[in-house]
Amino acid sequence: MPEISTKICKQLQLEKLVFCSSFQFLLKPGHRIGQVTTLFVKFEKETVEQFRKMFAGFQTNSEVANVKKSPSSGKNICKTVKGSQKYCKMFAEIEETRHRISALKLFLIQRAKRRLAAENEELQKHLEKLKLDYQILMDRRELYSKLGLNTVSNENISLENSNEKIATTKDVVKDKKEKPKKKVAEKMDKITASDQKNAVNISSLDIRVGLIKKAVKHPQADTLYVEEVDVGEDGMRTVVSGLVNFIPLEKMQNRFAVLLCNLKPAKMRGVESQAMVLCASTKDAVEILEPPEGAVPGDRIFCPGYEGTPEAQLNPKKKIWESVQPLLLVNADGQACYANNPLRIVGKEGCLTAPTLRSVPIK
């Protein structure tokens, strides 16, 4: 009776039920129903007799009785029941498959979102690195401009142009060219000396040997260690390092390290870090730099050819560490170098080394 079912659903304000395994539906409290109308009309006896005569056909009572007694009719009924059960089972499987497809679709969408988020994060990091490199290049350009490199090139060009205009013979041209060359050479020597004196290099960094006395995990960060380090001062320095994913906690106890000690102290998740551990670093591995045998806490690290007095505290606005760091790396022999010159300890033999990593940056 599809028409009656449709009327009932309309009165109860329900969606049409399709492929249902059960014909029971419970209404929630507060559900509003539609306008109530008559669904069935009572048949009087006269109407029943009238319909009986109209639709009785030509069967005799005996034929009807034989049909009722026939065993084949029972089999047909059983087949019909079994068929309906089969369809119900099939519809249930279709519904289950639909739910599985929806769940799979949701899973694929979430995985794609996570992948896009990771790619976006990598691109953001790369963009920040490019911005930092650009700032370093601009700072160097400003430094070279202050040192007078542009003035020299302009002077050289103007002198050469004047020589071409004034020279009338080969001897005159030769004399005119020798004079500006001498002037340029003298000025370049002055600029080189001034550059070595004023240019940003590793001599501005206070790098020392330190002894990590104790290390514990940061109480508010899963990837950070909090270390107590002896760097040759009266008291210990507190240092926060992101080494949890690379170095086990037991290997962080009572070990030597190399630290940058004149960075401006900064809080990391509520704990102030007063230095930075220098490490040979790749994307997948990090190793703490090791001083040579005989080193003690507080030993000063320097680079031959770049001697000088380190600043008391680096100014973050000058980006000194950011300018020096690209030239710090571990060479193919495992030695820590600045501008391809091995780092050494003042007054002692040996170089800083990385245990296993080779040809990688120092961070």
Short mmCIF file of C-alpha atoms in Angstrom, two decimals:
data_model
loop_
_atom_site.label_atom_id
_atom_site.label_comp_id
_atom_site.label_asym_id
_atom_site.label_seq_id
_atom_site.Cartn_x
_atom_site.Cartn_y
_atom_site.Cartn_z
CA MET A 1 0.00 0.00 0.00
CA PRO A 2 2.47 2.66 -1.12
CA GLU A 3 -0.13 5.40 -1.24
CA ILE A 4 -1.17 4.84 2.38
CA SER A 5 2.48 4.77 3.49
CA THR A 6 3.12 8.06 1.72
CA LYS A 7 0.11 9.67 3.43
CA ILE A 8 1.24 8.41 6.85
CA CYS A 9 4.78 9.79 6.36
CA LYS A 10 3.33 13.11 5.20
CA GLN A 11 1.07 13.41 8.25
CA LEU A 12 3.94 12.52 10.60
CA GLN A 13 6.33 14.84 8.69
CA LEU A 14 8.84 12.05 8.06
CA GLU A 15 11.11 11.45 5.11
CA LYS A 16 10.10 8.68 2.76
CA LEU A 17 11.53 5.37 4.02
CA VAL A 18 13.51 3.59 1.30
CA PHE A 19 15.10 0.13 1.62
CA CYS A 20 14.39 -0.16 5.34
CA SER A 21 15.30 -3.37 7.17
CA SER A 22 12.69 -2.49 9.82
CA PHE A 23 9.29 -0.84 9.45
CA GLN A 24 9.32 0.59 12.98
CA PHE A 25 10.21 4.24 13.49
CA LEU A 26 10.23 5.99 16.89
CA LEU A 27 9.38 9.66 16.99
CA LYS A 28 11.54 11.86 19.23
CA PRO A 29 9.90 13.85 22.04
CA GLY A 30 8.61 17.19 20.80
CA HIS A 31 8.26 16.06 17.17
CA ARG A 32 5.56 18.04 15.35
CA ILE A 33 3.16 16.17 13.09
CA GLY A 34 1.15 17.45 10.13
CA GLN A 35 -2.58 17.94 9.66
CA VAL A 36 -4.62 14.87 10.62
CA THR A 37 -6.84 13.47 7.85
CA THR A 38 -8.86 10.29 7.31
CA LEU A 39 -6.82 7.41 5.90
CA PHE A 40 -9.37 4.55 5.88
CA VAL A 41 -13.17 4.40 5.28
CA LYS A 42 -15.34 1.69 6.82
CA PHE A 43 -17.02 -0.61 4.30
CA GLU A 44 -20.66 -1.36 4.99
CA LYS A 45 -22.07 -4.84 4.26
CA GLU A 46 -23.80 -3.66 1.13
CA THR A 47 -20.53 -2.20 -0.20
CA VAL A 48 -18.70 -5.44 0.63
CA GLU A 49 -21.22 -7.54 -1.27
CA GLN A 50 -21.06 -5.18 -4.20
CA PHE A 51 -17.27 -5.45 -4.41
CA ARG A 52 -17.47 -9.23 -3.96
CA LYS A 53 -19.75 -9.54 -6.99
CA MET A 54 -17.53 -7.22 -9.03
CA PHE A 55 -14.27 -9.05 -8.32
CA ALA A 56 -15.41 -12.63 -7.61
CA GLY A 57 -14.44 -13.93 -11.08
CA PHE A 58 -15.50 -17.41 -12.23
CA GLN A 59 -13.83 -19.63 -9.62
CA THR A 60 -16.01 -22.17 -7.89
CA ASN A 61 -15.82 -22.85 -4.21
CA SER A 62 -14.30 -26.27 -4.88
CA GLU A 63 -11.44 -24.75 -6.92
CA VAL A 64 -10.72 -22.29 -4.16
CA ALA A 65 -10.64 -25.13 -1.66
CA ASN A 66 -8.26 -27.12 -3.88
CA VAL A 67 -5.93 -24.16 -4.13
CA LYS A 68 -5.90 -23.81 -0.36
CA LYS A 69 -5.12 -27.52 0.03
CA SER A 70 -2.49 -27.61 -2.74
CA PRO A 71 1.07 -28.05 -1.37
CA SER A 72 2.55 -26.03 -4.25
CA SER A 73 0.84 -22.88 -3.01
CA GLY A 74 2.70 -23.19 0.30
CA LYS A 75 5.99 -23.51 -1.53
CA ASN A 76 5.29 -20.33 -3.47
CA ILE A 77 4.63 -18.49 -0.21
CA CYS A 78 7.93 -19.76 1.25
CA LYS A 79 9.79 -18.66 -1.86
CA THR A 80 8.28 -15.21 -1.55
CA VAL A 81 9.35 -14.93 2.13
CA LYS A 82 12.86 -16.12 1.36
CA GLY A 83 13.09 -13.63 -1.52
CA SER A 84 12.10 -10.73 0.72
CA GLN A 85 14.72 -11.75 3.30
CA LYS A 86 17.33 -11.87 0.55
CA TYR A 87 16.43 -8.36 -0.61
CA CYS A 88 16.52 -7.04 2.96
CA LYS A 89 19.98 -8.54 3.43
CA MET A 90 21.12 -7.04 0.13
CA PHE A 91 19.82 -3.59 1.08
CA ALA A 92 21.60 -3.81 4.44
CA GLU A 93 24.87 -4.65 2.67
CA ILE A 94 24.36 -1.71 0.30
CA GLU A 95 23.86 0.63 3.26
CA GLU A 96 26.96 -0.72 5.00
CA THR A 97 29.00 -0.25 1.81
CA ARG A 98 27.75 3.31 1.50
CA HIS A 99 28.89 4.06 5.07
CA ARG A 100 32.30 2.55 4.34
CA ILE A 101 32.68 4.68 1.23
CA SER A 102 31.77 7.81 3.23
CA ALA A 103 34.30 6.91 5.94
CA LEU A 104 37.02 6.27 3.35
CA LYS A 105 36.26 9.57 1.64
CA LEU A 106 36.53 11.42 4.97
CA PHE A 107 39.83 9.66 5.75
CA LEU A 108 41.32 10.60 2.37
CA ILE A 109 40.24 14.23 2.77
CA GLN A 110 41.80 14.45 6.24
CA ARG A 111 45.03 12.86 5.01
CA ALA A 112 45.21 15.32 2.12
CA LYS A 113 44.66 18.21 4.55
CA ARG A 114 47.47 16.98 6.81
CA ARG A 115 49.79 16.64 3.83
CA LEU A 116 48.96 20.14 2.62
CA ALA A 117 49.48 21.53 6.13
CA ALA A 118 52.92 19.88 6.33
CA GLU A 119 53.89 21.22 2.89
CA ASN A 120 52.67 24.68 3.88
CA GLU A 121 54.77 24.55 7.06
CA GLU A 122 57.88 23.56 5.06
CA LEU A 123 57.26 26.39 2.60
CA GLN A 124 56.84 28.85 5.46
CA LYS A 125 60.19 27.74 6.94
CA HIS A 126 61.85 28.05 3.55
CA LEU A 127 60.36 31.52 3.11
CA GLU A 128 61.66 32.60 6.52
CA LYS A 129 65.13 31.31 5.60
CA LEU A 130 65.05 33.24 2.32
CA LYS A 131 64.00 36.40 4.18
CA LEU A 132 66.89 35.92 6.62
CA ASP A 133 69.39 35.34 3.79
CA TYR A 134 68.10 38.44 2.03
CA GLN A 135 68.51 40.50 5.20
CA ILE A 136 72.08 39.21 5.62
CA LEU A 137 72.92 40.16 2.03
CA MET A 138 71.44 43.62 2.52
CA ASP A 139 73.48 44.08 5.73
CA ARG A 140 76.65 43.06 3.91
CA ARG A 141 75.84 45.40 1.05
CA GLU A 142 75.40 48.25 3.51
CA LEU A 143 78.69 47.32 5.20
CA TYR A 144 80.58 47.27 1.90
CA SER A 145 79.01 50.58 0.99
CA LYS A 146 80.27 52.10 4.25
CA LEU A 147 83.74 50.70 3.57
CA GLY A 148 83.87 52.62 0.27
CA LEU A 149 83.84 49.83 -2.30
CA ASN A 150 81.40 51.72 -4.51
CA THR A 151 83.56 54.86 -4.34
CA VAL A 152 86.59 52.91 -5.52
CA SER A 153 84.81 51.43 -8.52
CA ASN A 154 83.40 54.82 -9.50
CA GLU A 155 86.80 56.46 -9.18
CA ASN A 156 88.41 53.76 -11.29
CA ILE A 157 85.79 54.18 -14.01
CA SER A 158 86.09 57.97 -14.06
CA LEU A 159 89.88 57.81 -14.27
CA GLU A 160 89.81 55.33 -17.13
CA ASN A 161 87.29 57.46 -19.02
CA SER A 162 89.43 60.56 -18.54
CA ASN A 163 92.47 58.65 -19.76
CA GLU A 164 90.68 57.67 -22.97
CA LYS A 165 89.70 61.27 -23.62
CA ILE A 166 93.05 62.92 -22.81
CA ALA A 167 95.50 60.35 -24.20
CA THR A 168 96.95 61.24 -27.60
CA THR A 169 99.89 58.82 -27.74
CA LYS A 170 100.68 55.36 -26.38
CA ASP A 171 103.14 56.77 -23.81
CA VAL A 172 100.59 59.23 -22.46
CA VAL A 173 97.94 56.51 -22.21
CA LYS A 174 100.38 54.25 -20.36
CA ASP A 175 101.32 56.98 -17.85
CA LYS A 176 97.66 57.81 -17.24
CA LYS A 177 96.78 54.17 -16.54
CA GLU A 178 99.66 53.49 -14.16
CA LYS A 179 98.70 56.35 -11.82
CA PRO A 180 95.08 55.30 -11.16
CA LYS A 181 96.20 51.69 -10.72
CA LYS A 182 98.56 52.72 -7.95
CA LYS A 183 95.85 54.82 -6.30
CA VAL A 184 93.30 52.02 -6.56
CA ALA A 185 95.77 49.48 -5.13
CA GLU A 186 96.57 51.78 -2.20
CA LYS A 187 92.91 52.39 -1.48
CA MET A 188 92.08 48.67 -1.78
CA ASP A 189 94.79 47.89 0.80
CA LYS A 190 93.24 50.46 3.14
CA ILE A 191 89.76 49.01 2.54
CA THR A 192 90.97 45.44 3.12
CA ALA A 193 92.59 46.43 6.41
CA SER A 194 89.45 48.34 7.43
CA ASP A 195 87.26 45.41 6.33
CA GLN A 196 89.22 42.95 8.45
CA LYS A 197 89.02 45.32 11.39
CA ASN A 198 85.31 46.17 11.18
CA ALA A 199 83.64 43.32 9.26
CA VAL A 200 81.43 40.88 11.14
CA ASN A 201 83.23 37.55 11.71
CA ILE A 202 83.62 34.77 14.25
CA SER A 203 85.81 36.90 16.54
CA SER A 204 82.61 38.60 17.78
CA LEU A 205 81.34 35.28 19.17
CA ASP A 206 82.21 34.09 22.67
CA ILE A 207 82.55 30.33 22.04
CA ARG A 208 83.74 28.21 24.95
CA VAL A 209 84.17 24.62 26.09
CA GLY A 210 81.46 23.63 28.56
CA LEU A 211 80.72 20.63 30.75
CA ILE A 212 77.07 19.57 30.96
CA LYS A 213 76.74 18.52 34.60
CA LYS A 214 73.08 17.58 34.52
CA ALA A 215 70.27 17.45 31.98
CA VAL A 216 66.53 16.90 32.47
CA LYS A 217 63.52 17.08 30.21
CA HIS A 218 61.76 20.44 30.01
CA PRO A 219 58.61 20.34 32.18
CA GLN A 220 56.50 22.07 29.50
CA ALA A 221 58.04 20.83 26.21
CA ASP A 222 58.54 17.26 24.99
CA THR A 223 61.41 18.10 22.60
CA LEU A 224 63.57 20.24 24.93
CA TYR A 225 66.26 19.49 27.51
CA VAL A 226 67.16 21.82 30.38
CA GLU A 227 70.88 21.56 31.21
CA GLU A 228 73.12 22.89 33.96
CA VAL A 229 76.45 23.74 32.27
CA ASP A 230 79.86 24.73 33.65
CA VAL A 231 81.53 27.23 31.27
CA GLY A 232 84.36 28.28 33.58
CA GLU A 233 82.41 30.86 35.60
CA ASP A 234 81.60 31.05 39.30
CA GLY A 235 78.15 29.55 38.81
CA MET A 236 76.37 27.25 36.42
CA ARG A 237 74.51 28.43 33.33
CA THR A 238 71.05 27.16 32.46
CA VAL A 239 70.79 26.11 28.82
CA VAL A 240 67.70 24.92 26.91
CA SER A 241 68.36 22.69 23.88
CA GLY A 242 66.03 20.98 21.39
CA LEU A 243 67.92 17.67 21.38
CA VAL A 244 65.34 15.22 22.79
CA ASN A 245 64.63 13.64 19.39
CA PHE A 246 68.33 13.13 18.58
CA ILE A 247 70.31 12.41 21.77
CA PRO A 248 69.15 10.13 24.64
CA LEU A 249 68.90 11.68 28.09
CA GLU A 250 71.55 9.35 29.58
CA LYS A 251 74.11 10.59 27.01
CA MET A 252 73.48 14.21 28.08
CA GLN A 253 74.93 13.69 31.57
CA ASN A 254 78.50 14.80 32.50
CA ARG A 255 79.67 15.36 28.93
CA PHE A 256 81.72 18.05 27.25
CA ALA A 257 80.15 20.38 24.70
CA VAL A 258 80.87 23.59 22.80
CA LEU A 259 78.65 26.57 23.62
CA LEU A 260 77.99 30.07 22.30
CA CYS A 261 77.96 32.13 25.50
CA ASN A 262 77.26 35.74 24.51
CA LEU A 263 73.80 35.42 23.03
CA LYS A 264 71.10 37.50 24.69
CA PRO A 265 69.32 35.26 27.25
CA ALA A 266 65.88 34.18 26.05
CA LYS A 267 63.01 32.32 27.69
CA MET A 268 61.97 29.04 26.10
CA ARG A 269 58.65 27.76 27.42
CA GLY A 270 59.14 29.59 30.69
CA VAL A 271 62.82 28.63 31.27
CA GLU A 272 65.56 31.20 30.52
CA SER A 273 68.35 29.86 28.30
CA GLN A 274 71.72 31.57 28.89
CA ALA A 275 73.76 29.94 26.10
CA MET A 276 73.45 27.72 23.03
CA VAL A 277 74.94 24.28 22.39
CA LEU A 278 76.67 24.11 18.98
CA CYS A 279 75.99 20.95 16.97
CA ALA A 280 76.72 19.39 13.61
CA SER A 281 73.24 19.24 12.17
CA THR A 282 71.27 17.67 9.33
CA LYS A 283 67.57 17.10 8.86
CA ASP A 284 67.76 13.58 10.28
CA ALA A 285 70.74 13.70 12.68
CA VAL A 286 72.30 16.06 15.21
CA GLU A 287 75.65 15.61 17.04
CA ILE A 288 77.15 17.82 19.75
CA LEU A 289 80.60 19.16 18.81
CA GLU A 290 83.40 17.65 20.92
CA PRO A 291 86.52 19.53 22.11
CA PRO A 292 89.96 17.85 21.89
CA GLU A 293 91.51 15.95 24.79
CA GLY A 294 92.82 18.12 27.59
CA ALA A 295 90.10 20.75 27.24
CA VAL A 296 88.53 22.13 30.41
CA PRO A 297 85.34 24.14 31.00
CA GLY A 298 85.84 27.77 30.04
CA ASP A 299 88.49 27.23 27.35
CA ARG A 300 88.07 29.84 24.60
CA ILE A 301 87.51 28.73 21.00
CA PHE A 302 89.01 30.80 18.17
CA CYS A 303 89.67 30.65 14.42
CA PRO A 304 93.21 31.39 13.17
CA GLY A 305 93.22 34.57 11.10
CA TYR A 306 90.13 35.95 12.86
CA GLU A 307 91.48 36.69 16.34
CA GLY A 308 89.77 39.38 18.35
CA THR A 309 87.86 40.19 21.52
CA PRO A 310 84.28 38.88 21.56
CA GLU A 311 81.43 41.21 22.37
CA ALA A 312 79.99 41.06 25.87
CA GLN A 313 76.53 40.36 24.47
CA LEU A 314 75.41 40.10 20.84
CA ASN A 315 72.87 42.65 19.69
CA PRO A 316 69.98 40.71 18.07
CA LYS A 317 69.27 43.63 15.73
CA LYS A 318 72.76 43.40 14.17
CA LYS A 319 72.20 39.70 13.32
CA ILE A 320 75.85 38.84 13.97
CA TRP A 321 75.17 35.14 14.59
CA GLU A 322 73.01 34.96 11.46
CA SER A 323 75.89 36.43 9.42
CA VAL A 324 78.56 34.10 10.85
CA GLN A 325 76.58 30.84 10.97
CA PRO A 326 76.49 30.15 7.17
CA LEU A 327 80.32 29.93 7.23
CA LEU A 328 80.37 27.40 10.10
CA LEU A 329 80.51 23.78 8.98
CA VAL A 330 82.09 20.38 9.59
CA ASN A 331 84.52 19.48 6.80
CA ALA A 332 85.14 16.08 5.20
CA ASP A 333 87.66 15.23 7.97
CA GLY A 334 85.11 15.85 10.71
CA GLN A 335 86.71 19.13 11.86
CA ALA A 336 84.58 22.11 12.86
CA CYS A 337 85.58 25.05 10.62
CA TYR A 338 84.85 28.71 9.99
CA ALA A 339 85.44 29.80 6.38
CA ASN A 340 87.30 26.48 5.85
CA ASN A 341 89.66 27.19 8.78
CA PRO A 342 89.52 24.61 11.64
CA LEU A 343 88.43 25.98 15.03
CA ARG A 344 90.96 25.60 17.84
CA ILE A 345 91.35 26.17 21.59
CA VAL A 346 93.51 29.04 22.76
CA GLY A 347 96.87 27.69 23.96
CA LYS A 348 96.12 24.03 23.25
CA GLU A 349 96.53 21.51 20.46
CA GLY A 350 93.74 19.81 18.56
CA CYS A 351 90.53 20.85 16.82
CA LEU A 352 86.82 20.66 17.51
CA THR A 353 85.26 17.61 15.86
CA ALA A 354 81.94 15.91 15.16
CA PRO A 355 81.68 12.17 16.04
CA THR A 356 80.38 10.86 12.69
CA LEU A 357 78.76 13.60 10.58
CA ARG A 358 80.79 15.03 7.68
CA SER A 359 80.35 18.03 5.37
CA VAL A 360 77.36 19.39 7.29
CA PRO A 361 76.52 22.83 8.74
CA ILE A 362 77.00 23.81 12.37
CA LYS A 363 73.94 25.20 14.10
#
